[in-house]
Amino acid sequence: MLDRIRGGLIVSCQALPNEPLHSSFIMGRMARAATEGGAVGIRANTPEDICEIAKNTLLPIIGIVKRDYPDSPIYITPTIREIAELAQTPCSMIAFDATDRPRPQGKLLEDFVSKARRAAPGKQLMADVATLDEAIRAEKLGFDCVSTTLMGYTAQSEGHNIADDDFARLKAILAAVHIPVIAEGHVDTPAKARRCIELGAHAVVTGGAITRPQLITKTFTDAIYGK
């Protein structure tokens, strides 16, 4: 998959149950539209959405399952249960939270990576991280690539944004690891996406700026009303 997405745009086609476009059918059509627009890959949540998306595009899919557990803040593919579910789907890669936070049932990330490899043979593994140290650790643990998905969304990275200071944090990760780095999180304009690729990101992921019309609408209404 990594060869196929090099230098391109991955579109995150996701809608949670509380969002107006929550529907596997709609996400499939979103993926088709992204394909027509020139995307090189899709990121999708739940086996149902992934399977529907695969009917609508031949692009490689990064699969996740978002699920909450009471003993951990981690919710992106948090346990082997979710890995096993994704292993039965046509996704090419599985992404999961690789941040330095307590995992469900107190599991260690090191053990989880090994179990994920066994549970999903043939699937590449993406580490969703929030900090430079987490990216370095992910490479040591054998992930196929690292993504900045969670930067700014954890206590350790609060207030951070990969776009700040001309993507200073993305530059630091690119300089520190040798595996492909996917730029994701707050990449909400074409100019930002282009800059990520110019700096050396293997690919770039954009989600809400393309596939969440309620958020897109809000940018317009906020501008009109001066918010």
PDB file of C-alpha atoms in Angstrom, residues 10-206:
ATOM      1  CA  ILE A  10      -5.698  10.124   1.485  1.00  0.00           C
ATOM      2  CA  VAL A  11      -9.284  11.097   2.252  1.00  0.00           C
ATOM      3  CA  SER A  12     -10.708  10.118   5.619  1.00  0.00           C
ATOM      4  CA  CYS A  13     -14.310   9.041   5.022  1.00  0.00           C
ATOM      5  CA  GLN A  14     -15.834   8.786   8.475  1.00  0.00           C
ATOM      6  CA  ALA A  15     -19.096   9.766  10.129  1.00  0.00           C
ATOM      7  CA  LEU A  16     -19.829   8.845  13.734  1.00  0.00           C
ATOM      8  CA  PRO A  17     -23.319   7.781  14.902  1.00  0.00           C
ATOM      9  CA  ASN A  18     -24.151  11.315  16.080  1.00  0.00           C
ATOM     10  CA  GLU A  19     -23.282  12.896  12.735  1.00  0.00           C
ATOM     11  CA  PRO A  20     -25.778  13.558   9.916  1.00  0.00           C
ATOM     12  CA  LEU A  21     -23.920  11.515   7.273  1.00  0.00           C
ATOM     13  CA  HIS A  22     -23.535   8.395   9.429  1.00  0.00           C
ATOM     14  CA  SER A  23     -24.157   5.627   6.895  1.00  0.00           C
ATOM     15  CA  SER A  24     -21.996   2.997   5.248  1.00  0.00           C
ATOM     16  CA  PHE A  25     -23.769   3.718   1.972  1.00  0.00           C
ATOM     17  CA  ILE A  26     -22.922   7.421   2.185  1.00  0.00           C
ATOM     18  CA  MET A  27     -19.303   6.716   3.119  1.00  0.00           C
ATOM     19  CA  GLY A  28     -19.044   4.458   0.086  1.00  0.00           C
ATOM     20  CA  ARG A  29     -20.201   7.302  -2.132  1.00  0.00           C
ATOM     21  CA  MET A  30     -17.843   9.695  -0.368  1.00  0.00           C
ATOM     22  CA  ALA A  31     -14.984   7.346  -1.217  1.00  0.00           C
ATOM     23  CA  ARG A  32     -16.140   7.196  -4.838  1.00  0.00           C
ATOM     24  CA  ALA A  33     -16.168  10.995  -4.996  1.00  0.00           C
ATOM     25  CA  ALA A  34     -12.690  11.127  -3.442  1.00  0.00           C
ATOM     26  CA  THR A  35     -11.471   8.669  -6.056  1.00  0.00           C
ATOM     27  CA  GLU A  36     -12.838  10.813  -8.857  1.00  0.00           C
ATOM     28  CA  GLY A  37     -11.090  13.807  -7.289  1.00  0.00           C
ATOM     29  CA  GLY A  38      -7.696  12.120  -7.465  1.00  0.00           C
ATOM     30  CA  ALA A  39      -7.226  10.685  -3.967  1.00  0.00           C
ATOM     31  CA  VAL A  40      -4.712   7.835  -3.618  1.00  0.00           C
ATOM     32  CA  GLY A  41      -6.225   6.177  -0.554  1.00  0.00           C
ATOM     33  CA  ILE A  42      -9.098   6.146   1.929  1.00  0.00           C
ATOM     34  CA  ARG A  43      -9.127   6.021   5.728  1.00  0.00           C
ATOM     35  CA  ALA A  44     -12.295   4.481   7.134  1.00  0.00           C
ATOM     36  CA  ASN A  45     -13.894   3.468  10.419  1.00  0.00           C
ATOM     37  CA  THR A  46     -15.731   0.159  11.074  1.00  0.00           C
ATOM     38  CA  PRO A  47     -15.763  -3.056   9.065  1.00  0.00           C
ATOM     39  CA  GLU A  48     -19.185  -2.150   7.653  1.00  0.00           C
ATOM     40  CA  ASP A  49     -17.955   1.121   6.170  1.00  0.00           C
ATOM     41  CA  ILE A  50     -14.737  -0.462   4.889  1.00  0.00           C
ATOM     42  CA  CYS A  51     -16.581  -3.223   3.074  1.00  0.00           C
ATOM     43  CA  GLU A  52     -18.997  -0.752   1.483  1.00  0.00           C
ATOM     44  CA  ILE A  53     -16.158   1.568   0.487  1.00  0.00           C
ATOM     45  CA  ALA A  54     -14.335  -1.343  -1.159  1.00  0.00           C
ATOM     46  CA  LYS A  55     -17.381  -1.802  -3.415  1.00  0.00           C
ATOM     47  CA  ASN A  56     -17.043   1.786  -4.605  1.00  0.00           C
ATOM     48  CA  THR A  57     -13.312   2.221  -5.132  1.00  0.00           C
ATOM     49  CA  LEU A  58     -10.182   0.234  -5.868  1.00  0.00           C
ATOM     50  CA  LEU A  59      -8.063   2.600  -3.761  1.00  0.00           C
ATOM     51  CA  PRO A  60      -6.220   1.068  -0.794  1.00  0.00           C
ATOM     52  CA  ILE A  61      -7.982   1.517   2.545  1.00  0.00           C
ATOM     53  CA  ILE A  62      -6.560   2.292   5.974  1.00  0.00           C
ATOM     54  CA  GLY A  63      -8.925   0.642   8.427  1.00  0.00           C
ATOM     55  CA  ILE A  64      -9.719   1.581  12.006  1.00  0.00           C
ATOM     56  CA  VAL A  65     -12.391   0.812  14.567  1.00  0.00           C
ATOM     57  CA  LYS A  66     -13.244   3.533  17.056  1.00  0.00           C
ATOM     58  CA  ARG A  67     -14.466   2.055  20.325  1.00  0.00           C
ATOM     59  CA  ASP A  68     -14.469   3.369  23.891  1.00  0.00           C
ATOM     60  CA  TYR A  69     -13.272   1.330  26.870  1.00  0.00           C
ATOM     61  CA  PRO A  70     -13.879   2.517  30.441  1.00  0.00           C
ATOM     62  CA  ASP A  71     -10.314   2.006  31.652  1.00  0.00           C
ATOM     63  CA  SER A  72      -8.459   3.834  28.880  1.00  0.00           C
ATOM     64  CA  PRO A  73      -8.579   7.064  26.840  1.00  0.00           C
ATOM     65  CA  ILE A  74      -7.493   5.121  23.759  1.00  0.00           C
ATOM     66  CA  TYR A  75     -10.284   4.617  21.238  1.00  0.00           C
ATOM     67  CA  ILE A  76      -8.679   4.124  17.801  1.00  0.00           C
ATOM     68  CA  THR A  77      -8.444   0.345  17.322  1.00  0.00           C
ATOM     69  CA  PRO A  78      -7.711  -0.107  21.039  1.00  0.00           C
ATOM     70  CA  THR A  79      -7.661  -3.899  21.469  1.00  0.00           C
ATOM     71  CA  ILE A  80      -7.086  -7.143  19.598  1.00  0.00           C
ATOM     72  CA  ARG A  81     -10.854  -7.457  19.252  1.00  0.00           C
ATOM     73  CA  GLU A  82     -10.816  -4.538  16.794  1.00  0.00           C
ATOM     74  CA  ILE A  83      -7.713  -5.855  15.035  1.00  0.00           C
ATOM     75  CA  ALA A  84      -9.468  -9.188  14.480  1.00  0.00           C
ATOM     76  CA  GLU A  85     -12.506  -7.409  13.063  1.00  0.00           C
ATOM     77  CA  LEU A  86     -10.367  -5.427  10.624  1.00  0.00           C
ATOM     78  CA  ALA A  87      -8.417  -8.528   9.613  1.00  0.00           C
ATOM     79  CA  GLN A  88     -11.611  -9.825   7.985  1.00  0.00           C
ATOM     80  CA  THR A  89     -12.041  -6.715   5.830  1.00  0.00           C
ATOM     81  CA  PRO A  90     -10.441  -5.671   2.528  1.00  0.00           C
ATOM     82  CA  CYS A  91      -8.380  -2.893   4.133  1.00  0.00           C
ATOM     83  CA  SER A  92      -4.691  -2.943   3.232  1.00  0.00           C
ATOM     84  CA  MET A  93      -3.475  -1.261   6.406  1.00  0.00           C
ATOM     85  CA  ILE A  94      -4.659  -1.088  10.009  1.00  0.00           C
ATOM     86  CA  ALA A  95      -4.077   2.057  12.055  1.00  0.00           C
ATOM     87  CA  PHE A  96      -4.152   2.162  15.825  1.00  0.00           C
ATOM     88  CA  ASP A  97      -3.310   4.476  18.686  1.00  0.00           C
ATOM     89  CA  ALA A  98       0.394   4.245  19.504  1.00  0.00           C
ATOM     90  CA  THR A  99       0.503   7.085  22.011  1.00  0.00           C
ATOM     91  CA  ASP A 100       2.134   6.864  25.401  1.00  0.00           C
ATOM     92  CA  ARG A 101      -1.145   6.440  27.294  1.00  0.00           C
ATOM     93  CA  PRO A 102      -2.617   3.581  29.330  1.00  0.00           C
ATOM     94  CA  ARG A 103      -4.129   0.930  27.074  1.00  0.00           C
ATOM     95  CA  PRO A 104      -7.285  -1.066  27.857  1.00  0.00           C
ATOM     96  CA  GLN A 105      -6.707  -3.872  30.381  1.00  0.00           C
ATOM     97  CA  GLY A 106      -3.255  -2.414  31.044  1.00  0.00           C
ATOM     98  CA  LYS A 107      -1.794  -3.954  27.888  1.00  0.00           C
ATOM     99  CA  LEU A 108       1.636  -2.797  26.746  1.00  0.00           C
ATOM    100  CA  LEU A 109       2.030  -1.350  23.266  1.00  0.00           C
ATOM    101  CA  GLU A 110       4.991  -3.642  22.599  1.00  0.00           C
ATOM    102  CA  ASP A 111       2.887  -6.734  23.203  1.00  0.00           C
ATOM    103  CA  PHE A 112      -0.046  -5.303  21.290  1.00  0.00           C
ATOM    104  CA  VAL A 113       2.000  -4.740  18.132  1.00  0.00           C
ATOM    105  CA  SER A 114       3.211  -8.348  18.158  1.00  0.00           C
ATOM    106  CA  LYS A 115      -0.305  -9.679  18.664  1.00  0.00           C
ATOM    107  CA  ALA A 116      -1.651  -7.403  15.940  1.00  0.00           C
ATOM    108  CA  ARG A 117       0.868  -8.816  13.452  1.00  0.00           C
ATOM    109  CA  ARG A 118      -0.286 -12.351  14.256  1.00  0.00           C
ATOM    110  CA  ALA A 119      -3.986 -11.472  14.242  1.00  0.00           C
ATOM    111  CA  ALA A 120      -3.862  -9.623  10.921  1.00  0.00           C
ATOM    112  CA  PRO A 121      -1.204 -11.248   8.726  1.00  0.00           C
ATOM    113  CA  GLY A 122      -0.672  -9.434   5.467  1.00  0.00           C
ATOM    114  CA  LYS A 123      -1.958  -6.106   6.770  1.00  0.00           C
ATOM    115  CA  GLN A 124       0.468  -3.216   7.182  1.00  0.00           C
ATOM    116  CA  LEU A 125       0.389  -1.364  10.504  1.00  0.00           C
ATOM    117  CA  MET A 126       0.190   2.403  10.968  1.00  0.00           C
ATOM    118  CA  ALA A 127       1.052   4.068  14.282  1.00  0.00           C
ATOM    119  CA  ASP A 128      -1.212   6.997  15.140  1.00  0.00           C
ATOM    120  CA  VAL A 129       0.947   9.232  17.342  1.00  0.00           C
ATOM    121  CA  ALA A 130       0.901  12.659  18.945  1.00  0.00           C
ATOM    122  CA  THR A 131       4.541  13.388  19.783  1.00  0.00           C
ATOM    123  CA  LEU A 132       8.064  13.036  18.438  1.00  0.00           C
ATOM    124  CA  ASP A 133       9.006  10.486  21.110  1.00  0.00           C
ATOM    125  CA  GLU A 134       5.992   8.344  20.207  1.00  0.00           C
ATOM    126  CA  ALA A 135       6.994   8.382  16.525  1.00  0.00           C
ATOM    127  CA  ILE A 136      10.521   7.260  17.396  1.00  0.00           C
ATOM    128  CA  ARG A 137       9.192   4.459  19.578  1.00  0.00           C
ATOM    129  CA  ALA A 138       6.781   3.350  16.846  1.00  0.00           C
ATOM    130  CA  GLU A 139       9.657   2.889  14.423  1.00  0.00           C
ATOM    131  CA  LYS A 140      11.570   0.830  16.995  1.00  0.00           C
ATOM    132  CA  LEU A 141       8.509  -1.362  17.514  1.00  0.00           C
ATOM    133  CA  GLY A 142       8.347  -2.223  13.838  1.00  0.00           C
ATOM    134  CA  PHE A 143       5.390  -0.244  12.544  1.00  0.00           C
ATOM    135  CA  ASP A 144       5.297   0.132   8.765  1.00  0.00           C
ATOM    136  CA  CYS A 145       4.585   3.860   8.978  1.00  0.00           C
ATOM    137  CA  VAL A 146       3.684   6.592  11.430  1.00  0.00           C
ATOM    138  CA  SER A 147       0.926   9.186  11.248  1.00  0.00           C
ATOM    139  CA  THR A 148       0.527  12.440  13.176  1.00  0.00           C
ATOM    140  CA  THR A 149      -3.186  11.721  13.595  1.00  0.00           C
ATOM    141  CA  LEU A 150      -3.379  12.437  17.321  1.00  0.00           C
ATOM    142  CA  MET A 151      -1.160  15.505  17.625  1.00  0.00           C
ATOM    143  CA  GLY A 152      -3.050  18.072  19.664  1.00  0.00           C
ATOM    144  CA  TYR A 153      -5.588  15.523  20.901  1.00  0.00           C
ATOM    145  CA  THR A 154      -3.693  14.090  23.888  1.00  0.00           C
ATOM    146  CA  ALA A 155      -2.561  15.621  27.166  1.00  0.00           C
ATOM    147  CA  GLN A 156       1.063  15.224  26.078  1.00  0.00           C
ATOM    148  CA  SER A 157       0.453  17.199  22.878  1.00  0.00           C
ATOM    149  CA  GLU A 158      -2.216  19.638  24.032  1.00  0.00           C
ATOM    150  CA  GLY A 159      -2.073  22.916  22.162  1.00  0.00           C
ATOM    151  CA  HIS A 160       0.186  21.500  19.471  1.00  0.00           C
ATOM    152  CA  ASN A 161      -0.614  21.511  15.785  1.00  0.00           C
ATOM    153  CA  ILE A 162       1.558  20.099  13.019  1.00  0.00           C
ATOM    154  CA  ALA A 163       0.842  23.210  10.950  1.00  0.00           C
ATOM    155  CA  ASP A 164       2.284  25.561  13.591  1.00  0.00           C
ATOM    156  CA  ASP A 165       5.587  27.304  12.808  1.00  0.00           C
ATOM    157  CA  ASP A 166       5.609  26.020   9.231  1.00  0.00           C
ATOM    158  CA  PHE A 167       5.038  22.431  10.350  1.00  0.00           C
ATOM    159  CA  ALA A 168       7.964  22.422  12.793  1.00  0.00           C
ATOM    160  CA  ARG A 169       6.752  19.285  14.577  1.00  0.00           C
ATOM    161  CA  LEU A 170       6.257  17.416  11.327  1.00  0.00           C
ATOM    162  CA  LYS A 171       9.779  18.403  10.293  1.00  0.00           C
ATOM    163  CA  ALA A 172      11.145  17.058  13.571  1.00  0.00           C
ATOM    164  CA  ILE A 173       9.459  13.688  13.076  1.00  0.00           C
ATOM    165  CA  LEU A 174      10.612  13.477   9.469  1.00  0.00           C
ATOM    166  CA  ALA A 175      14.181  14.114  10.594  1.00  0.00           C
ATOM    167  CA  ALA A 176      14.048  11.537  13.385  1.00  0.00           C
ATOM    168  CA  VAL A 177      12.540   8.433  11.770  1.00  0.00           C
ATOM    169  CA  HIS A 178      13.244   6.431   8.650  1.00  0.00           C
ATOM    170  CA  ILE A 179       9.841   4.830   8.092  1.00  0.00           C
ATOM    171  CA  PRO A 180       7.238   6.724   6.024  1.00  0.00           C
ATOM    172  CA  VAL A 181       5.509   9.593   7.838  1.00  0.00           C
ATOM    173  CA  ILE A 182       1.889  10.380   7.018  1.00  0.00           C
ATOM    174  CA  ALA A 183       0.793  13.941   7.805  1.00  0.00           C
ATOM    175  CA  GLU A 184      -2.642  14.063   9.404  1.00  0.00           C
ATOM    176  CA  GLY A 185      -4.489  16.394  11.717  1.00  0.00           C
ATOM    177  CA  HIS A 186      -5.459  20.018  11.030  1.00  0.00           C
ATOM    178  CA  VAL A 187      -4.480  19.682   7.358  1.00  0.00           C
ATOM    179  CA  ASP A 188      -7.570  21.596   6.333  1.00  0.00           C
ATOM    180  CA  THR A 189      -6.500  23.496   3.209  1.00  0.00           C
ATOM    181  CA  PRO A 190      -4.951  22.508  -0.126  1.00  0.00           C
ATOM    182  CA  ALA A 191      -1.961  24.730   0.644  1.00  0.00           C
ATOM    183  CA  LYS A 192      -1.267  22.890   3.891  1.00  0.00           C
ATOM    184  CA  ALA A 193      -1.549  19.523   2.160  1.00  0.00           C
ATOM    185  CA  ARG A 194       0.905  20.605  -0.517  1.00  0.00           C
ATOM    186  CA  ARG A 195       3.339  21.919   2.099  1.00  0.00           C
ATOM    187  CA  CYS A 196       3.334  18.572   3.915  1.00  0.00           C
ATOM    188  CA  ILE A 197       4.381  16.791   0.733  1.00  0.00           C
ATOM    189  CA  GLU A 198       7.022  19.441  -0.026  1.00  0.00           C
ATOM    190  CA  LEU A 199       8.556  18.851   3.399  1.00  0.00           C
ATOM    191  CA  GLY A 200       8.853  15.122   2.778  1.00  0.00           C
ATOM    192  CA  ALA A 201       5.680  13.556   4.143  1.00  0.00           C
ATOM    193  CA  HIS A 202       5.005  10.241   2.404  1.00  0.00           C
ATOM    194  CA  ALA A 203       1.329  11.167   2.028  1.00  0.00           C
ATOM    195  CA  VAL A 204      -1.218  13.453   3.627  1.00  0.00           C
ATOM    196  CA  VAL A 205      -4.632  12.719   5.146  1.00  0.00           C
ATOM    197  CA  THR A 206      -7.523  15.173   5.110  1.00  0.00           C
TER     198      THR A 206
END
